[in-house]
Each structure stands twice: as C-alpha cells, then as structure tokens.
C-alpha cells in the first residue's frame, strides 16, 4: 500500500508509505509494494477515480493486525483489497488461521484480489490462496499473449483468471503485477455500480474473460477483459437477462 505520488512522470518512483489506518510504522521501502501500487494506479482517465488506501505489508492482513484498520477501512467505503503476497503454509493451517477473519466472516463487505504465485505449478502453498473458491476472493495468475506464463501457478481449482504480469517499463514480471490490474477494474465496477456485491463483481470479471482458442487452465478459461466485465456488471446491476447479455457479447457471429 504505497500511494502518495511525488513525481507524476513516473509510475512508481516517488511514492511513499502512508499508514493511514492506525498501523504502526513498519519501516523500510518495499520496491515490490511500490511497483504493485504503480500498476494499480496508472495514468488513464478511469484510474483517476480509484483511490488507494495504504495498509502496509502482507502480514497486516492476518488476524493479529487486521483489527487495527478493518473498521476504518469499512467506514472509508473501500470495497477491494489487493494482496500481491502470501504466507507459505498448508491448507489446514491457513483455514484455521483465517477461520474468524473478515475474508470468511464478512463476505459481503470486501472483494479480495490475490496473486496466485510464481511457482509454475498447480499446488498452491500460500495463504490466503488456499481459500480459493470463496465468493469474495479472486485468485489471479499471469499470461503471455494467449498462454499461461510458464512461471505462473495454474489450475481450475487454483486460479480464477489471468492478466498480464509484466511491469509497464518491462523491468519485472510476476502474478503480483497481474493482480492489481484486476483490483483496479473491481474498484471501478464498485464505483460505477455500488449496488453490486463482491460475488457479483467477481462474476462479472470472470464471465467477461477472453477465452483463447486453446482455453487456459484456470476457472474462467481466459484473460481479463475490462470492457466485457463492465458490460456484464451493468447488466447484473440493472437485473437484465444475463444469458442474453453474454450471447450479445460472445456470440455475435
């Protein structure tokens, strides 16, 4: 969560750490966090309407520190948490650790968008990645053109959707940088359609995926498509017939 921009001509340099919600000063300047924030808030017109609230490093999302900011986070009207990190542990330990966490206990409050990991396999080792399948959780892998990135984790029961994982300046790659592309879109959908639930925004993003001729080994079978997701979210918000909307988007020919 690095958010304040000093130099507008650079997409992450000059950001600095603002612990806005009562977290202790965590020290250090994480280039990984800076880069993630840089992808989250780019310079397009749409993105100017998306605010970033800094929450600190990955351990802050776990129970021992979550109470420090959760109430203030909700009062701010925020609806999306981007987590480009994980803590390595087995599935049983992850479920036990987060059993009473808002990610499980308050599914209508917030959509969590989480990086799938860069191990190139279908056996996740991270938490909260083990919680894949929750209606308020999107797990994001990375693609190269119309294929999975060879280092991205994959699998229909591991990853929901993929997005480009390259940094804008080409100086890095990771599912960490694919994830904020999905988070940014989710925030825009909540802003435009505030009546939607996290599950409905997730549905819009996954159903809107571009599916290549060889479907990808993820739940949605495809790659993030912002325009499709916006169309589907609008249809859900207006209670339109969803199958008809999907036919109009994908079956034109």
PDB file of C-alpha atoms in Angstrom:
ATOM      1  CA  UNK A   1       0.000   0.000   0.000  1.00  0.00           C
ATOM      2  CA  UNK A   2       2.274   2.807  -1.172  1.00  0.00           C
ATOM      3  CA  UNK A   3       0.022   5.524  -2.543  1.00  0.00           C
ATOM      4  CA  UNK A   4       1.279   9.103  -2.469  1.00  0.00           C
ATOM      5  CA  UNK A   5       2.830  10.195  -5.756  1.00  0.00           C
ATOM      6  CA  UNK A   6       5.557  12.830  -5.834  1.00  0.00           C
ATOM      7  CA  UNK A   7       6.643  12.524  -9.455  1.00  0.00           C
ATOM      8  CA  UNK A   8       3.741  12.208 -11.840  1.00  0.00           C
ATOM      9  CA  UNK A   9       6.029  11.327 -14.746  1.00  0.00           C
ATOM     10  CA  UNK A  10       6.989   8.029 -13.145  1.00  0.00           C
ATOM     11  CA  UNK A  11       4.599   5.214 -12.384  1.00  0.00           C
ATOM     12  CA  UNK A  12       6.051   4.215  -9.020  1.00  0.00           C
ATOM     13  CA  UNK A  13       9.175   6.207  -8.135  1.00  0.00           C
ATOM     14  CA  UNK A  14       8.454   8.810  -5.506  1.00  0.00           C
ATOM     15  CA  UNK A  15       5.641   7.001  -3.743  1.00  0.00           C
ATOM     16  CA  UNK A  16       5.957   6.873  -0.014  1.00  0.00           C
ATOM     17  CA  UNK A  17       4.430   4.808   2.747  1.00  0.00           C
ATOM     18  CA  UNK A  18       1.366   6.279   4.442  1.00  0.00           C
ATOM     19  CA  UNK A  19      -0.095   4.123   7.216  1.00  0.00           C
ATOM     20  CA  UNK A  20      -3.443   5.868   7.217  1.00  0.00           C
ATOM     21  CA  UNK A  21      -5.432   3.497   9.388  1.00  0.00           C
ATOM     22  CA  UNK A  22      -3.518   3.290  12.631  1.00  0.00           C
ATOM     23  CA  UNK A  23      -0.943   0.693  11.697  1.00  0.00           C
ATOM     24  CA  UNK A  24       2.467   1.093  13.300  1.00  0.00           C
ATOM     25  CA  UNK A  25       5.279   2.371  11.112  1.00  0.00           C
ATOM     26  CA  UNK A  26       6.632  -0.781   9.526  1.00  0.00           C
ATOM     27  CA  UNK A  27       9.881   0.671   8.259  1.00  0.00           C
ATOM     28  CA  UNK A  28      11.684   0.088   5.017  1.00  0.00           C
ATOM     29  CA  UNK A  29      10.722   0.974   1.495  1.00  0.00           C
ATOM     30  CA  UNK A  30       9.449  -2.041  -0.394  1.00  0.00           C
ATOM     31  CA  UNK A  31      10.109  -1.779  -4.125  1.00  0.00           C
ATOM     32  CA  UNK A  32       7.677  -4.661  -4.578  1.00  0.00           C
ATOM     33  CA  UNK A  33       4.913  -2.647  -2.894  1.00  0.00           C
ATOM     34  CA  UNK A  34       5.852   0.457  -4.864  1.00  0.00           C
ATOM     35  CA  UNK A  35       5.682  -1.430  -8.151  1.00  0.00           C
ATOM     36  CA  UNK A  36       2.363  -3.037  -7.248  1.00  0.00           C
ATOM     37  CA  UNK A  37       0.880   0.356  -6.368  1.00  0.00           C
ATOM     38  CA  UNK A  38       2.255   1.740  -9.613  1.00  0.00           C
ATOM     39  CA  UNK A  39       0.330  -0.846 -11.622  1.00  0.00           C
ATOM     40  CA  UNK A  40      -2.791  -0.307  -9.502  1.00  0.00           C
ATOM     41  CA  UNK A  41      -2.910   3.418 -10.148  1.00  0.00           C
ATOM     42  CA  UNK A  42      -1.826   4.171 -13.702  1.00  0.00           C
ATOM     43  CA  UNK A  43      -2.477   7.352 -15.626  1.00  0.00           C
ATOM     44  CA  UNK A  44      -5.665   6.524 -17.507  1.00  0.00           C
ATOM     45  CA  UNK A  45      -8.766   8.666 -17.049  1.00  0.00           C
ATOM     46  CA  UNK A  46     -10.679   5.813 -15.390  1.00  0.00           C
ATOM     47  CA  UNK A  47      -7.948   5.197 -12.846  1.00  0.00           C
ATOM     48  CA  UNK A  48      -8.080   8.787 -11.627  1.00  0.00           C
ATOM     49  CA  UNK A  49     -11.353   7.876  -9.912  1.00  0.00           C
ATOM     50  CA  UNK A  50      -9.791   4.993  -7.959  1.00  0.00           C
ATOM     51  CA  UNK A  51      -8.182   5.877  -4.654  1.00  0.00           C
ATOM     52  CA  UNK A  52      -5.512   3.786  -2.950  1.00  0.00           C
ATOM     53  CA  UNK A  53      -5.514   3.371   0.818  1.00  0.00           C
ATOM     54  CA  UNK A  54      -2.226   2.020   2.174  1.00  0.00           C
ATOM     55  CA  UNK A  55      -2.451  -0.935   4.516  1.00  0.00           C
ATOM     56  CA  UNK A  56       1.213  -1.854   4.849  1.00  0.00           C
ATOM     57  CA  UNK A  57       2.927  -5.189   4.305  1.00  0.00           C
ATOM     58  CA  UNK A  58       1.343  -8.590   3.789  1.00  0.00           C
ATOM     59  CA  UNK A  59       1.284  -9.592   7.473  1.00  0.00           C
ATOM     60  CA  UNK A  60      -1.166  -6.760   8.114  1.00  0.00           C
ATOM     61  CA  UNK A  61      -3.991  -8.729   6.527  1.00  0.00           C
ATOM     62  CA  UNK A  62      -3.703 -11.505   9.098  1.00  0.00           C
ATOM     63  CA  UNK A  63      -5.702 -11.559  12.366  1.00  0.00           C
ATOM     64  CA  UNK A  64      -3.010 -10.206  14.666  1.00  0.00           C
ATOM     65  CA  UNK A  65      -3.096  -6.815  12.910  1.00  0.00           C
ATOM     66  CA  UNK A  66      -6.306  -6.776  10.934  1.00  0.00           C
ATOM     67  CA  UNK A  67      -8.331  -5.180  13.733  1.00  0.00           C
ATOM     68  CA  UNK A  68      -6.010  -2.161  13.562  1.00  0.00           C
ATOM     69  CA  UNK A  69      -7.637  -0.948  10.368  1.00  0.00           C
ATOM     70  CA  UNK A  70     -10.715  -3.017   9.474  1.00  0.00           C
ATOM     71  CA  UNK A  71     -13.358  -0.701  10.985  1.00  0.00           C
ATOM     72  CA  UNK A  72     -11.748   2.384   9.468  1.00  0.00           C
ATOM     73  CA  UNK A  73     -11.366   0.593   6.152  1.00  0.00           C
ATOM     74  CA  UNK A  74     -15.102  -0.136   6.032  1.00  0.00           C
ATOM     75  CA  UNK A  75     -16.038   3.408   7.106  1.00  0.00           C
ATOM     76  CA  UNK A  76     -13.991   4.758   4.205  1.00  0.00           C
ATOM     77  CA  UNK A  77     -16.289   2.987   1.749  1.00  0.00           C
ATOM     78  CA  UNK A  78     -13.487   0.856   0.343  1.00  0.00           C
ATOM     79  CA  UNK A  79     -14.560  -2.398  -1.294  1.00  0.00           C
ATOM     80  CA  UNK A  80     -11.389  -4.023  -2.687  1.00  0.00           C
ATOM     81  CA  UNK A  81      -8.180  -5.296  -1.095  1.00  0.00           C
ATOM     82  CA  UNK A  82      -5.266  -6.144  -3.384  1.00  0.00           C
ATOM     83  CA  UNK A  83      -2.890  -8.726  -1.926  1.00  0.00           C
ATOM     84  CA  UNK A  84       0.197  -9.355  -4.017  1.00  0.00           C
ATOM     85  CA  UNK A  85       1.750 -11.547  -1.348  1.00  0.00           C
ATOM     86  CA  UNK A  86       1.185 -14.694   0.677  1.00  0.00           C
ATOM     87  CA  UNK A  87       2.435 -16.575   3.688  1.00  0.00           C
ATOM     88  CA  UNK A  88       3.588 -20.098   2.980  1.00  0.00           C
ATOM     89  CA  UNK A  89       1.653 -22.713   4.941  1.00  0.00           C
ATOM     90  CA  UNK A  90      -0.518 -25.763   4.388  1.00  0.00           C
ATOM     91  CA  UNK A  91      -4.242 -25.579   3.677  1.00  0.00           C
ATOM     92  CA  UNK A  92      -5.347 -26.744   7.130  1.00  0.00           C
ATOM     93  CA  UNK A  93      -3.230 -24.114   8.881  1.00  0.00           C
ATOM     94  CA  UNK A  94      -4.488 -21.392   6.524  1.00  0.00           C
ATOM     95  CA  UNK A  95      -8.127 -22.242   7.146  1.00  0.00           C
ATOM     96  CA  UNK A  96      -7.537 -22.348  10.894  1.00  0.00           C
ATOM     97  CA  UNK A  97      -5.702 -19.026  10.897  1.00  0.00           C
ATOM     98  CA  UNK A  98      -8.385 -17.221   8.896  1.00  0.00           C
ATOM     99  CA  UNK A  99     -11.470 -19.007  10.228  1.00  0.00           C
ATOM    100  CA  UNK A 100     -12.686 -15.910  12.113  1.00  0.00           C
ATOM    101  CA  UNK A 101     -11.184 -13.414   9.691  1.00  0.00           C
ATOM    102  CA  UNK A 102     -13.403 -10.945   7.738  1.00  0.00           C
ATOM    103  CA  UNK A 103     -12.394 -12.645   4.478  1.00  0.00           C
ATOM    104  CA  UNK A 104     -14.570 -15.550   5.665  1.00  0.00           C
ATOM    105  CA  UNK A 105     -16.873 -13.943   8.208  1.00  0.00           C
ATOM    106  CA  UNK A 106     -17.876 -10.837   6.207  1.00  0.00           C
ATOM    107  CA  UNK A 107     -18.132 -11.904   2.545  1.00  0.00           C
ATOM    108  CA  UNK A 108     -20.477  -9.019   1.632  1.00  0.00           C
ATOM    109  CA  UNK A 109     -18.045  -6.302   2.718  1.00  0.00           C
ATOM    110  CA  UNK A 110     -14.943  -6.633   0.562  1.00  0.00           C
ATOM    111  CA  UNK A 111     -13.631  -8.304  -2.573  1.00  0.00           C
ATOM    112  CA  UNK A 112     -10.145  -9.747  -2.076  1.00  0.00           C
ATOM    113  CA  UNK A 113      -7.939  -9.957  -5.181  1.00  0.00           C
ATOM    114  CA  UNK A 114      -4.901 -12.133  -4.559  1.00  0.00           C
ATOM    115  CA  UNK A 115      -1.848 -13.130  -6.606  1.00  0.00           C
ATOM    116  CA  UNK A 116      -1.695 -16.831  -7.486  1.00  0.00           C
ATOM    117  CA  UNK A 117       2.072 -17.120  -7.031  1.00  0.00           C
ATOM    118  CA  UNK A 118       5.040 -17.680  -9.307  1.00  0.00           C
ATOM    119  CA  UNK A 119       5.973 -21.310  -8.716  1.00  0.00           C
ATOM    120  CA  UNK A 120       4.637 -22.564 -12.064  1.00  0.00           C
ATOM    121  CA  UNK A 121       2.614 -25.401 -10.562  1.00  0.00           C
ATOM    122  CA  UNK A 122      -0.946 -26.319  -9.589  1.00  0.00           C
ATOM    123  CA  UNK A 123      -0.357 -26.899  -5.876  1.00  0.00           C
ATOM    124  CA  UNK A 124      -0.690 -23.607  -4.002  1.00  0.00           C
ATOM    125  CA  UNK A 125       1.445 -23.242  -0.914  1.00  0.00           C
ATOM    126  CA  UNK A 126       0.288 -19.834   0.205  1.00  0.00           C
ATOM    127  CA  UNK A 127      -2.327 -18.332   2.476  1.00  0.00           C
ATOM    128  CA  UNK A 128      -4.918 -16.940   1.702  1.00  0.00           C
ATOM    129  CA  UNK A 129      -4.531 -18.602  -1.714  1.00  0.00           C
ATOM    130  CA  UNK A 130      -5.705 -21.871  -0.138  1.00  0.00           C
ATOM    131  CA  UNK A 131      -9.153 -20.258   0.280  1.00  0.00           C
ATOM    132  CA  UNK A 132      -9.760 -20.244  -3.483  1.00  0.00           C
ATOM    133  CA  UNK A 133     -13.452 -20.646  -4.268  1.00  0.00           C
ATOM    134  CA  UNK A 134     -14.790 -18.089  -1.805  1.00  0.00           C
ATOM    135  CA  UNK A 135     -17.369 -15.815  -3.483  1.00  0.00           C
ATOM    136  CA  UNK A 136     -15.430 -12.721  -2.381  1.00  0.00           C
ATOM    137  CA  UNK A 137     -11.966 -13.918  -3.443  1.00  0.00           C
ATOM    138  CA  UNK A 138     -10.360 -13.760  -6.904  1.00  0.00           C
ATOM    139  CA  UNK A 139      -7.043 -15.563  -7.444  1.00  0.00           C
ATOM    140  CA  UNK A 140      -5.072 -14.057 -10.330  1.00  0.00           C
ATOM    141  CA  UNK A 141      -2.459 -15.756 -12.498  1.00  0.00           C
ATOM    142  CA  UNK A 142      -0.482 -14.277 -15.376  1.00  0.00           C
ATOM    143  CA  UNK A 143      -0.474 -14.795 -19.127  1.00  0.00           C
ATOM    144  CA  UNK A 144       1.939 -14.285 -22.010  1.00  0.00           C
ATOM    145  CA  UNK A 145      -0.031 -13.488 -25.144  1.00  0.00           C
ATOM    146  CA  UNK A 146      -2.709 -16.194 -25.256  1.00  0.00           C
ATOM    147  CA  UNK A 147      -0.897 -18.647 -22.990  1.00  0.00           C
ATOM    148  CA  UNK A 148      -0.154 -19.068 -19.297  1.00  0.00           C
ATOM    149  CA  UNK A 149       3.121 -17.551 -18.227  1.00  0.00           C
ATOM    150  CA  UNK A 150       5.393 -20.571 -17.596  1.00  0.00           C
ATOM    151  CA  UNK A 151       6.117 -19.404 -14.034  1.00  0.00           C
ATOM    152  CA  UNK A 152       2.527 -18.595 -13.094  1.00  0.00           C
ATOM    153  CA  UNK A 153       0.631 -21.020 -10.905  1.00  0.00           C
ATOM    154  CA  UNK A 154      -2.333 -22.561 -12.713  1.00  0.00           C
ATOM    155  CA  UNK A 155      -5.248 -24.963 -12.394  1.00  0.00           C
ATOM    156  CA  UNK A 156      -9.036 -24.634 -12.416  1.00  0.00           C
ATOM    157  CA  UNK A 157      -9.177 -25.178  -8.654  1.00  0.00           C
ATOM    158  CA  UNK A 158      -6.224 -22.840  -8.012  1.00  0.00           C
ATOM    159  CA  UNK A 159      -6.554 -19.772 -10.287  1.00  0.00           C
ATOM    160  CA  UNK A 160      -9.695 -17.869 -11.328  1.00  0.00           C
ATOM    161  CA  UNK A 161      -8.442 -15.638 -14.152  1.00  0.00           C
ATOM    162  CA  UNK A 162      -5.205 -14.329 -15.651  1.00  0.00           C
ATOM    163  CA  UNK A 163      -3.941 -10.868 -16.564  1.00  0.00           C
ATOM    164  CA  UNK A 164      -0.663  -9.521 -17.957  1.00  0.00           C
ATOM    165  CA  UNK A 165       2.084  -9.722 -15.345  1.00  0.00           C
ATOM    166  CA  UNK A 166       4.703  -7.504 -16.959  1.00  0.00           C
ATOM    167  CA  UNK A 167       5.518  -4.149 -15.428  1.00  0.00           C
ATOM    168  CA  UNK A 168       4.814  -1.209 -17.756  1.00  0.00           C
ATOM    169  CA  UNK A 169       8.517  -0.451 -18.179  1.00  0.00           C
ATOM    170  CA  UNK A 170       9.453  -4.104 -18.734  1.00  0.00           C
ATOM    171  CA  UNK A 171      11.623  -4.248 -15.624  1.00  0.00           C
ATOM    172  CA  UNK A 172       9.930  -7.136 -13.932  1.00  0.00           C
ATOM    173  CA  UNK A 173       7.262  -9.791 -14.055  1.00  0.00           C
ATOM    174  CA  UNK A 174       5.030 -11.581 -11.583  1.00  0.00           C
ATOM    175  CA  UNK A 175       1.482 -12.530 -10.685  1.00  0.00           C
ATOM    176  CA  UNK A 176       1.922  -9.714  -8.143  1.00  0.00           C
ATOM    177  CA  UNK A 177       1.624  -7.256 -11.020  1.00  0.00           C
ATOM    178  CA  UNK A 178      -1.200  -9.086 -12.781  1.00  0.00           C
ATOM    179  CA  UNK A 179      -3.293  -8.847  -9.625  1.00  0.00           C
ATOM    180  CA  UNK A 180      -3.620  -5.036  -9.363  1.00  0.00           C
ATOM    181  CA  UNK A 181      -4.948  -4.919 -12.911  1.00  0.00           C
ATOM    182  CA  UNK A 182      -7.903  -6.979 -11.680  1.00  0.00           C
ATOM    183  CA  UNK A 183      -8.158  -4.983  -8.439  1.00  0.00           C
ATOM    184  CA  UNK A 184      -8.302  -1.697 -10.337  1.00  0.00           C
ATOM    185  CA  UNK A 185     -11.125  -2.993 -12.524  1.00  0.00           C
ATOM    186  CA  UNK A 186     -13.031  -4.283  -9.485  1.00  0.00           C
ATOM    187  CA  UNK A 187     -12.775  -0.860  -7.829  1.00  0.00           C
ATOM    188  CA  UNK A 188     -14.099   0.822 -10.967  1.00  0.00           C
ATOM    189  CA  UNK A 189     -17.046  -1.597 -11.097  1.00  0.00           C
ATOM    190  CA  UNK A 190     -17.951  -0.943  -7.454  1.00  0.00           C
ATOM    191  CA  UNK A 191     -17.725   2.806  -8.073  1.00  0.00           C
ATOM    192  CA  UNK A 192     -19.986   2.656 -11.111  1.00  0.00           C
ATOM    193  CA  UNK A 193     -22.390   0.047  -9.710  1.00  0.00           C
ATOM    194  CA  UNK A 194     -22.360   0.416  -5.903  1.00  0.00           C
ATOM    195  CA  UNK A 195     -25.347  -1.913  -5.526  1.00  0.00           C
ATOM    196  CA  UNK A 196     -23.265  -4.925  -6.611  1.00  0.00           C
ATOM    197  CA  UNK A 197     -21.944  -7.421  -4.086  1.00  0.00           C
ATOM    198  CA  UNK A 198     -18.359  -8.725  -4.123  1.00  0.00           C
ATOM    199  CA  UNK A 199     -19.678 -12.011  -5.546  1.00  0.00           C
ATOM    200  CA  UNK A 200     -21.413 -10.173  -8.400  1.00  0.00           C
ATOM    201  CA  UNK A 201     -18.296  -8.173  -9.253  1.00  0.00           C
ATOM    202  CA  UNK A 202     -16.301 -11.394  -9.234  1.00  0.00           C
ATOM    203  CA  UNK A 203     -18.871 -12.988 -11.543  1.00  0.00           C
ATOM    204  CA  UNK A 204     -18.665 -10.015 -13.930  1.00  0.00           C
ATOM    205  CA  UNK A 205     -14.880 -10.228 -14.134  1.00  0.00           C
ATOM    206  CA  UNK A 206     -14.715 -14.000 -14.598  1.00  0.00           C
ATOM    207  CA  UNK A 207     -17.574 -14.214 -17.115  1.00  0.00           C
ATOM    208  CA  UNK A 208     -16.026 -11.385 -19.120  1.00  0.00           C
ATOM    209  CA  UNK A 209     -12.726 -13.190 -19.681  1.00  0.00           C
ATOM    210  CA  UNK A 210     -11.359 -13.523 -23.213  1.00  0.00           C
ATOM    211  CA  UNK A 211     -11.074 -17.273 -23.858  1.00  0.00           C
ATOM    212  CA  UNK A 212      -8.361 -18.210 -26.378  1.00  0.00           C
ATOM    213  CA  UNK A 213      -8.849 -20.937 -28.974  1.00  0.00           C
ATOM    214  CA  UNK A 214      -6.967 -23.169 -26.540  1.00  0.00           C
ATOM    215  CA  UNK A 215      -8.657 -22.386 -23.217  1.00  0.00           C
ATOM    216  CA  UNK A 216      -6.320 -21.633 -20.336  1.00  0.00           C
ATOM    217  CA  UNK A 217      -6.067 -23.943 -17.304  1.00  0.00           C
ATOM    218  CA  UNK A 218      -7.907 -21.567 -14.958  1.00  0.00           C
ATOM    219  CA  UNK A 219     -11.518 -21.401 -13.780  1.00  0.00           C
ATOM    220  CA  UNK A 220     -12.609 -18.674 -16.211  1.00  0.00           C
ATOM    221  CA  UNK A 221     -10.594 -20.270 -19.059  1.00  0.00           C
ATOM    222  CA  UNK A 222      -9.303 -16.886 -20.101  1.00  0.00           C
ATOM    223  CA  UNK A 223      -7.720 -13.457 -19.805  1.00  0.00           C
ATOM    224  CA  UNK A 224      -9.015 -10.298 -18.141  1.00  0.00           C
ATOM    225  CA  UNK A 225     -11.171  -8.177 -20.444  1.00  0.00           C
ATOM    226  CA  UNK A 226     -12.182  -4.886 -18.842  1.00  0.00           C
ATOM    227  CA  UNK A 227     -14.836  -3.870 -21.357  1.00  0.00           C
ATOM    228  CA  UNK A 228     -16.638  -7.202 -21.178  1.00  0.00           C
ATOM    229  CA  UNK A 229     -16.614  -7.090 -17.386  1.00  0.00           C
ATOM    230  CA  UNK A 230     -18.116  -3.587 -17.400  1.00  0.00           C
ATOM    231  CA  UNK A 231     -20.885  -4.689 -19.766  1.00  0.00           C
ATOM    232  CA  UNK A 232     -21.741  -7.716 -17.621  1.00  0.00           C
ATOM    233  CA  UNK A 233     -21.618  -5.740 -14.363  1.00  0.00           C
ATOM    234  CA  UNK A 234     -24.026  -3.210 -15.829  1.00  0.00           C
ATOM    235  CA  UNK A 235     -26.408  -5.967 -16.875  1.00  0.00           C
ATOM    236  CA  UNK A 236     -26.314  -7.533 -13.399  1.00  0.00           C
ATOM    237  CA  UNK A 237     -26.800  -4.139 -11.751  1.00  0.00           C
ATOM    238  CA  UNK A 238     -29.867  -3.455 -13.901  1.00  0.00           C
ATOM    239  CA  UNK A 239     -31.244  -7.004 -13.394  1.00  0.00           C
ATOM    240  CA  UNK A 240     -31.090  -7.697 -17.129  1.00  0.00           C
ATOM    241  CA  UNK A 241     -31.205 -11.195 -18.553  1.00  0.00           C
ATOM    242  CA  UNK A 242     -27.605 -12.364 -18.119  1.00  0.00           C
ATOM    243  CA  UNK A 243     -27.616 -15.180 -20.724  1.00  0.00           C
ATOM    244  CA  UNK A 244     -28.856 -12.696 -23.328  1.00  0.00           C
ATOM    245  CA  UNK A 245     -26.090 -10.263 -22.391  1.00  0.00           C
ATOM    246  CA  UNK A 246     -23.472 -13.000 -22.712  1.00  0.00           C
ATOM    247  CA  UNK A 247     -24.850 -14.016 -26.115  1.00  0.00           C
ATOM    248  CA  UNK A 248     -24.636 -10.397 -27.305  1.00  0.00           C
ATOM    249  CA  UNK A 249     -21.003 -10.195 -26.193  1.00  0.00           C
ATOM    250  CA  UNK A 250     -19.680 -13.561 -27.296  1.00  0.00           C
ATOM    251  CA  UNK A 251     -21.963 -14.981 -29.979  1.00  0.00           C
ATOM    252  CA  UNK A 252     -22.266 -12.066 -32.411  1.00  0.00           C
ATOM    253  CA  UNK A 253     -21.228 -14.117 -35.396  1.00  0.00           C
TER     254      UNK A 253
END
